[in-house]
Short mmCIF file of C-alpha atoms in Angstrom, two decimals:
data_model
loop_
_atom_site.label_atom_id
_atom_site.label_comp_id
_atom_site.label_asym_id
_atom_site.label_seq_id
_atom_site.Cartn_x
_atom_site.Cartn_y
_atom_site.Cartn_z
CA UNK U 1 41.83 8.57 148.77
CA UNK U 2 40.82 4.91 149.04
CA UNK U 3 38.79 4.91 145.62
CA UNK U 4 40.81 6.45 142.70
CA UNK U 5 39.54 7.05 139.71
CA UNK U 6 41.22 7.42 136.05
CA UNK U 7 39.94 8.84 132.53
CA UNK U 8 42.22 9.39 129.37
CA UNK U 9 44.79 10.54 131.60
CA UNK U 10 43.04 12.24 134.66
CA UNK U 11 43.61 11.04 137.92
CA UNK U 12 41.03 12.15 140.89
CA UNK U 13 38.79 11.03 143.27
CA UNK U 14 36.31 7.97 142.01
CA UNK U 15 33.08 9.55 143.07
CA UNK U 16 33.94 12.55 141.43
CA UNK U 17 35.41 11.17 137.95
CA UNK U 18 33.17 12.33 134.69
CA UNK U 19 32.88 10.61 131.40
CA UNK U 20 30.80 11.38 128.59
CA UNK U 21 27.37 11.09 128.88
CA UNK U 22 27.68 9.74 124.93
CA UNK U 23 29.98 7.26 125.88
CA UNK U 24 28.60 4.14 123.68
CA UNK U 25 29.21 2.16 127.12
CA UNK U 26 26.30 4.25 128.51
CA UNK U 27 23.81 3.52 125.79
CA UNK U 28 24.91 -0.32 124.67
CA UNK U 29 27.70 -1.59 127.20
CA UNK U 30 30.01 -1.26 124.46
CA UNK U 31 33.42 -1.74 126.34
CA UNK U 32 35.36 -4.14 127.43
CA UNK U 33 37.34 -4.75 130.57
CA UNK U 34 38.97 -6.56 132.97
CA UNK U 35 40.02 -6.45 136.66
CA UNK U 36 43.56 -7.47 138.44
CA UNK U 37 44.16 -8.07 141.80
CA UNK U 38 46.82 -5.65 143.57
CA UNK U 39 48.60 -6.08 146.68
CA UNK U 40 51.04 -3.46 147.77
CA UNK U 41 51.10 -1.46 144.72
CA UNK U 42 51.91 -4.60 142.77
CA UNK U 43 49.63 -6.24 140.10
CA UNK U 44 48.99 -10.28 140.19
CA UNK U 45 49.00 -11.87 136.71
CA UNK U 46 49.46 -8.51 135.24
CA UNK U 47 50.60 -9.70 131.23
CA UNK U 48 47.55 -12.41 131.54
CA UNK U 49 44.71 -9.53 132.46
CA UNK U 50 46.21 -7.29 129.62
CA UNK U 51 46.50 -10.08 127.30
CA UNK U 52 42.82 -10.89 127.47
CA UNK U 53 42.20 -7.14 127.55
CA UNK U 54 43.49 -6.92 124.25
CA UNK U 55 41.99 -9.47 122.51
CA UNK U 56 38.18 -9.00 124.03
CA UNK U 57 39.06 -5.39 122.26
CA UNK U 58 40.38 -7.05 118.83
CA UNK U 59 36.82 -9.47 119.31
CA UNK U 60 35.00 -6.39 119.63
CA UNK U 61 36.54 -4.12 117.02
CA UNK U 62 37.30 -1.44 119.07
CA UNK U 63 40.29 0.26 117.73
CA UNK U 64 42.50 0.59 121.58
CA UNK U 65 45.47 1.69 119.70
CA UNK U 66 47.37 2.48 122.88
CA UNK U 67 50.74 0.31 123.17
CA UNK U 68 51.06 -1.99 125.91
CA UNK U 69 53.73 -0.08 127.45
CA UNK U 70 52.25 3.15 127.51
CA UNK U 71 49.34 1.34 129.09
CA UNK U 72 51.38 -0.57 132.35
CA UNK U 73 53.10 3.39 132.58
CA UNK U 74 49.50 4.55 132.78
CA UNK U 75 48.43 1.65 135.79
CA UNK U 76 51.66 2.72 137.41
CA UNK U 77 50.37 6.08 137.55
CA UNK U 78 47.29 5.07 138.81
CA UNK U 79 48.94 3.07 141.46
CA UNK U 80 51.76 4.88 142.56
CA UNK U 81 48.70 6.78 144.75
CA UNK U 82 46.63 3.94 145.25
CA UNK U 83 46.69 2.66 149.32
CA UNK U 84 48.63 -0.17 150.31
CA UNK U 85 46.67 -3.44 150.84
CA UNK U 86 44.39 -5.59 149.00
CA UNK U 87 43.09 -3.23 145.89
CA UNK U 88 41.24 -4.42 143.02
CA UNK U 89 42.25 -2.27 139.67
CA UNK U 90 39.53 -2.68 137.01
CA UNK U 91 40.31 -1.33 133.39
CA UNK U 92 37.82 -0.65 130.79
CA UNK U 93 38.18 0.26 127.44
CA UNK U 94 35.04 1.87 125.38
CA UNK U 95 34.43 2.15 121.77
CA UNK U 96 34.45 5.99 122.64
CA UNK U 97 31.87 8.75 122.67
CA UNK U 98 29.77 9.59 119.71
CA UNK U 99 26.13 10.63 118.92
CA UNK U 100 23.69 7.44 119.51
CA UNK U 101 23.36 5.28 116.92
CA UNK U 102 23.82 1.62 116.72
CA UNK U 103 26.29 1.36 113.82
CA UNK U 104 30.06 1.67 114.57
CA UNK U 105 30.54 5.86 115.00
CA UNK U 106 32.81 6.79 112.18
CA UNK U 107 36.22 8.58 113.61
CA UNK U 108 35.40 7.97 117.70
CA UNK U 109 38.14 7.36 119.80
CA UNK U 110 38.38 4.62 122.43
CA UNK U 111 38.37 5.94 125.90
CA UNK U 112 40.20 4.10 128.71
CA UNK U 113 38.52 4.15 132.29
CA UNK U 114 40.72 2.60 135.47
CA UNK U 115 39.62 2.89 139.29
CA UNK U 116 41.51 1.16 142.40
CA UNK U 117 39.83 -0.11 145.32
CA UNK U 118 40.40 -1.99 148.56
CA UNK U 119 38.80 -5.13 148.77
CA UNK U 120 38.71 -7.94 150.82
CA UNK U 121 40.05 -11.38 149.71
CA UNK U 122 37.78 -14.28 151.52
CA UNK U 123 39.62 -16.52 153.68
CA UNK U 124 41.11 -20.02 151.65
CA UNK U 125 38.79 -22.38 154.08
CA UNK U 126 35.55 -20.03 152.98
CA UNK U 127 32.85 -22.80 152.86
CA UNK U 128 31.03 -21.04 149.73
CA UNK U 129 27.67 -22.56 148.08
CA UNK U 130 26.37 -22.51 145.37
CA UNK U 131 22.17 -21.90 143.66
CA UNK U 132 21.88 -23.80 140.68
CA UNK U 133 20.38 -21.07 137.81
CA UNK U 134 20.04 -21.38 133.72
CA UNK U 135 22.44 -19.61 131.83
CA UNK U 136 20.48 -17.27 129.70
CA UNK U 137 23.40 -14.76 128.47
CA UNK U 138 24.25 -14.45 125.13
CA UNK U 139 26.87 -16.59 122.84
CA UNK U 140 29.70 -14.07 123.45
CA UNK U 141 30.64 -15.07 126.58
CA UNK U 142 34.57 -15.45 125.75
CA UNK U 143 34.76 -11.46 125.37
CA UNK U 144 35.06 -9.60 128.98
CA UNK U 145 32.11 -7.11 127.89
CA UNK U 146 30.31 -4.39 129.77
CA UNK U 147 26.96 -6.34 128.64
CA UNK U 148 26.60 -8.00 132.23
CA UNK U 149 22.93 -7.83 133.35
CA UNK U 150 22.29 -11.88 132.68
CA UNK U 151 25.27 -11.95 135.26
CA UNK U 152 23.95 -9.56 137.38
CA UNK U 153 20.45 -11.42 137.91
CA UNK U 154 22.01 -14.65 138.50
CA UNK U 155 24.47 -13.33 141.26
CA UNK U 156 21.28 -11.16 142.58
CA UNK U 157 19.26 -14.77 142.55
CA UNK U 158 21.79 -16.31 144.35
CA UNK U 159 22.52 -13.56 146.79
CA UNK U 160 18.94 -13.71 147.45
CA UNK U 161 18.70 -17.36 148.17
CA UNK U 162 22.05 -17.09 150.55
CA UNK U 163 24.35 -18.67 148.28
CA UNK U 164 27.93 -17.77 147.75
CA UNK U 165 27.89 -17.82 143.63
CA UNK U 166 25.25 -18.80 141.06
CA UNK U 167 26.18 -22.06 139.14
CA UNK U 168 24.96 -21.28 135.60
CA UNK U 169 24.27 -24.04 133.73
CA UNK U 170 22.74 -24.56 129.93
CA UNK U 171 20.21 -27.64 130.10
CA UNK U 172 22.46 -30.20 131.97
CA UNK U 173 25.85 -28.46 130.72
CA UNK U 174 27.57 -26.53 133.54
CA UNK U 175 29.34 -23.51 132.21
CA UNK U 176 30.34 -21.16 135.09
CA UNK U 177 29.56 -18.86 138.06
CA UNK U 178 28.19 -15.87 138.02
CA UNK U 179 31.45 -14.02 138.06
CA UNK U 180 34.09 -16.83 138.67
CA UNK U 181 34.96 -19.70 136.58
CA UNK U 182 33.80 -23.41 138.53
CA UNK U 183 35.88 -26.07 137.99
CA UNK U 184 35.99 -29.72 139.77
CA UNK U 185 38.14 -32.64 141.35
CA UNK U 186 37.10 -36.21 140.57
CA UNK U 187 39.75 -39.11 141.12
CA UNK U 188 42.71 -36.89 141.73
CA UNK U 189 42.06 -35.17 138.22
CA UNK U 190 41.15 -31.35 138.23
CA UNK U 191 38.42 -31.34 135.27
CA UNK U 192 37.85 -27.93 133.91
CA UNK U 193 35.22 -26.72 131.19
CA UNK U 194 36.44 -26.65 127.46
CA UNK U 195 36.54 -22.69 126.66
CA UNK U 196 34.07 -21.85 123.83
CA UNK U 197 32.21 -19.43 123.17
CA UNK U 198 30.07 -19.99 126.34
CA UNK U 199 33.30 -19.61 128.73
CA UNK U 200 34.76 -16.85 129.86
CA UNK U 201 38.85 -17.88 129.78
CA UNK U 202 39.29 -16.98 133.62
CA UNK U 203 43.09 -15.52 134.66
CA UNK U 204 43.15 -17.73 138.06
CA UNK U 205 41.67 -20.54 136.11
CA UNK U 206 44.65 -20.81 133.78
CA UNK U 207 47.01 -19.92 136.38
CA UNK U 208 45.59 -22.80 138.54
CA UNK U 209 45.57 -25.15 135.47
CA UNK U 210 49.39 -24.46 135.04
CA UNK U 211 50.30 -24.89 138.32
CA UNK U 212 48.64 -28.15 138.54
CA UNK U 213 50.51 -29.64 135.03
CA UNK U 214 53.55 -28.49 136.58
CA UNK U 215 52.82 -30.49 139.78
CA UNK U 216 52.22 -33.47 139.06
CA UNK U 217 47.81 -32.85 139.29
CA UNK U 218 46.51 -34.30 136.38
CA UNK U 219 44.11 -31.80 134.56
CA UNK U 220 41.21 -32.99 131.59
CA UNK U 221 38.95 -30.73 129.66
CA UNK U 222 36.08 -31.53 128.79
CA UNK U 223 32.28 -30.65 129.53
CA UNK U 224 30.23 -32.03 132.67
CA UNK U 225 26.87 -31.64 133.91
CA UNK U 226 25.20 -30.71 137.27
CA UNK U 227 24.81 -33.98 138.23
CA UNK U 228 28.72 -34.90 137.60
CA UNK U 229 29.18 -31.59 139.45
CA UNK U 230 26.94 -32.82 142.70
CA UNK U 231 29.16 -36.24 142.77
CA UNK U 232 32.15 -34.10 142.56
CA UNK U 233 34.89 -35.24 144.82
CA UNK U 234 35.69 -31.18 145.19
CA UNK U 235 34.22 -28.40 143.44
CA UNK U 236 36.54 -24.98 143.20
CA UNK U 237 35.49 -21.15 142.52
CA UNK U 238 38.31 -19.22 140.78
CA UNK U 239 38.40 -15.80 140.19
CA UNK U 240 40.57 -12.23 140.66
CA UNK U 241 38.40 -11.26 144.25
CA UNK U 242 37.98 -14.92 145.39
CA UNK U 243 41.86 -16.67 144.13
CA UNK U 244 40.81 -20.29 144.95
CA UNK U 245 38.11 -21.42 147.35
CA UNK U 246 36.23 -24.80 147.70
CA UNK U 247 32.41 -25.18 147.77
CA UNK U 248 30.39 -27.32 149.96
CA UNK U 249 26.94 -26.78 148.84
CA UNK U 250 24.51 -26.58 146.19
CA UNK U 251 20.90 -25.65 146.22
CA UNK U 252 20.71 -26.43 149.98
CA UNK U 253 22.41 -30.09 149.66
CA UNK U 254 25.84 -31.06 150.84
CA UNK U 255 28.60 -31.54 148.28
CA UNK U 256 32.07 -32.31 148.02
CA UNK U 257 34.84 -32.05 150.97
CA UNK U 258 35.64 -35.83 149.89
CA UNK U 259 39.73 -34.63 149.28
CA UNK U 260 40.57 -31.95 150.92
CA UNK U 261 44.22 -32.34 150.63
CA UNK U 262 43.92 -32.16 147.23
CA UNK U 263 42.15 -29.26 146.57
CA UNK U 264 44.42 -27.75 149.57
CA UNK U 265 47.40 -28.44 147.85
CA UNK U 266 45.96 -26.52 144.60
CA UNK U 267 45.22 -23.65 147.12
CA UNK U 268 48.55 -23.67 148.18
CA UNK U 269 50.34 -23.48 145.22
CA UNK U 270 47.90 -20.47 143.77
CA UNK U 271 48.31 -18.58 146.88
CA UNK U 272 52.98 -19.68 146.20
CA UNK U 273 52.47 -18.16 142.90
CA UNK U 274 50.92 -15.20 143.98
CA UNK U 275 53.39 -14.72 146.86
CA UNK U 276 56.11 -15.50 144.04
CA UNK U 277 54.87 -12.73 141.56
CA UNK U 278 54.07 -9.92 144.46
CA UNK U 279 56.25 -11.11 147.32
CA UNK U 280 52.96 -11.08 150.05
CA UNK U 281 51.49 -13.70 151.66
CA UNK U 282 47.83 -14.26 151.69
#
């Protein structure tokens, strides 16, 4: 089995996995969850994912009672017959099943779904791009919901437009991607987007942040705009299926690739950590 599936316990075949059909993540997207990158049976950033797991459920109020050892026991599970390779493992936690009603169901128990499957990290020189859209999703963003479809359109718009990743932006205030977080490189700083409300706190974000404190890069926080992000001397994508890879475009015009051996140093030493943590070279 390539796809494996996983509900409150049961292990099978993805396509052939049932949940509730009164699962509240059915009717309202109410569940959280996140995704870790696996490579040979061996999670990346592991205690991050779980951490943020945990606290998108305490920002949500669902009541995932389950400790956080009985929970890496349960992963192992999953992955002890999950291929070898590049896998993604995505975990989601719902507020449970219950009769439809918008209120919080009295007495429903959370339900945890987990899948593995292979995917395909791009290659560290990708040259991605990137189709300027307005962010029109809700002021939640911080919580890893279910509620995705803003996200959805914008990575559909850019799909459609040949673009790598949307850049979602609110008036001139660039926020993130689609479904990475976008950060940039301007005079040998790495400047990355404060984390409000209106940011999703990305794992390989942080990671990359750290690393580049305990290098020697100089990292600021603070918000910029599209134009700042156009003069960019490097622009970055960061996320769990992409680890760290540069973009060269936006909306049709040429961007960036003004220090590469900057931003290939910051590659590096993601791609050393992850090697460090899983012992495999990407």
């Amino acid at each position: 089995m390539e796809r494996i599936g996983y509900f409150n316990g049961c292990i099978g075949e993805l396509d052939t996995m049932q949940i509730p059909l009164c699962d509240r993540s059915v009717f309202y997207g109410d569940a959280v969850y996140d995704a870790v990158l696996v490579l040979d049976r061996k999670c990346f950033a592991l205690e991050e994912h779980l951490q943020r797991l945990y606290n998108s459920c305490s920002m949500t109020q669902i009541a995932f009672a389950m400790p956080r050892e009985q929970l890496e026991g349960e992963i192992q599970r999953l992955l002890d017959v999950t291929p070898l390779g590049e896998a993604m493992l995505y975990i989601q936690v719902t507020r449970g099943a219950a009769p439809r009603k918008h209120e919080f169901p009295v007495g429903a128990q959370p339900n945890l779904i987990m899948y593995t499957a292979p995917i395909h990290l791009p290659p560290k020189d990708k040259r991605a791009s990137l189709a300027s859209i307005e962010d029109l999703r809700f002021q939640y963003c911080n919580i890893k919901t279910t509620n995705l479809m803003p996200n959805v359109f914008a990575a559909q718009k850019a799909t459609s437009l040949g673009a790598t990743e949307a850049l979602m932006h609110r008036g001139e205030r660039v926020t993130e991607a689609a479904h990475s977080s976008i950060l940039m490189v301007k005079d040998g700083t790495l400047v990355a987007p404060p984390l409000d409300e209106l940011i999703l706190p990305g794992i390989t974000r942080a990671i990359l942040v750290r690393l580049c404190e305990a290098n020697g890069i100089p990292v600021i926080t603070r918000v910029f705009t599209v134009e700042e992000l156009m003069a960019a001397d490097e622009i970055l994508l960061c996320s769990t299926t992409k680890n760290v890879i540069r973009v060269f475009e936006i909306d049709g015009k040429a961007v960036a690739g003004k220090d590469a051996a900057l931003a290939q140093r910051m590659q590096a030493l993601f791609l050393a950590e992850i090697a460090r943590e899983t012992g495999v070279v990407l």
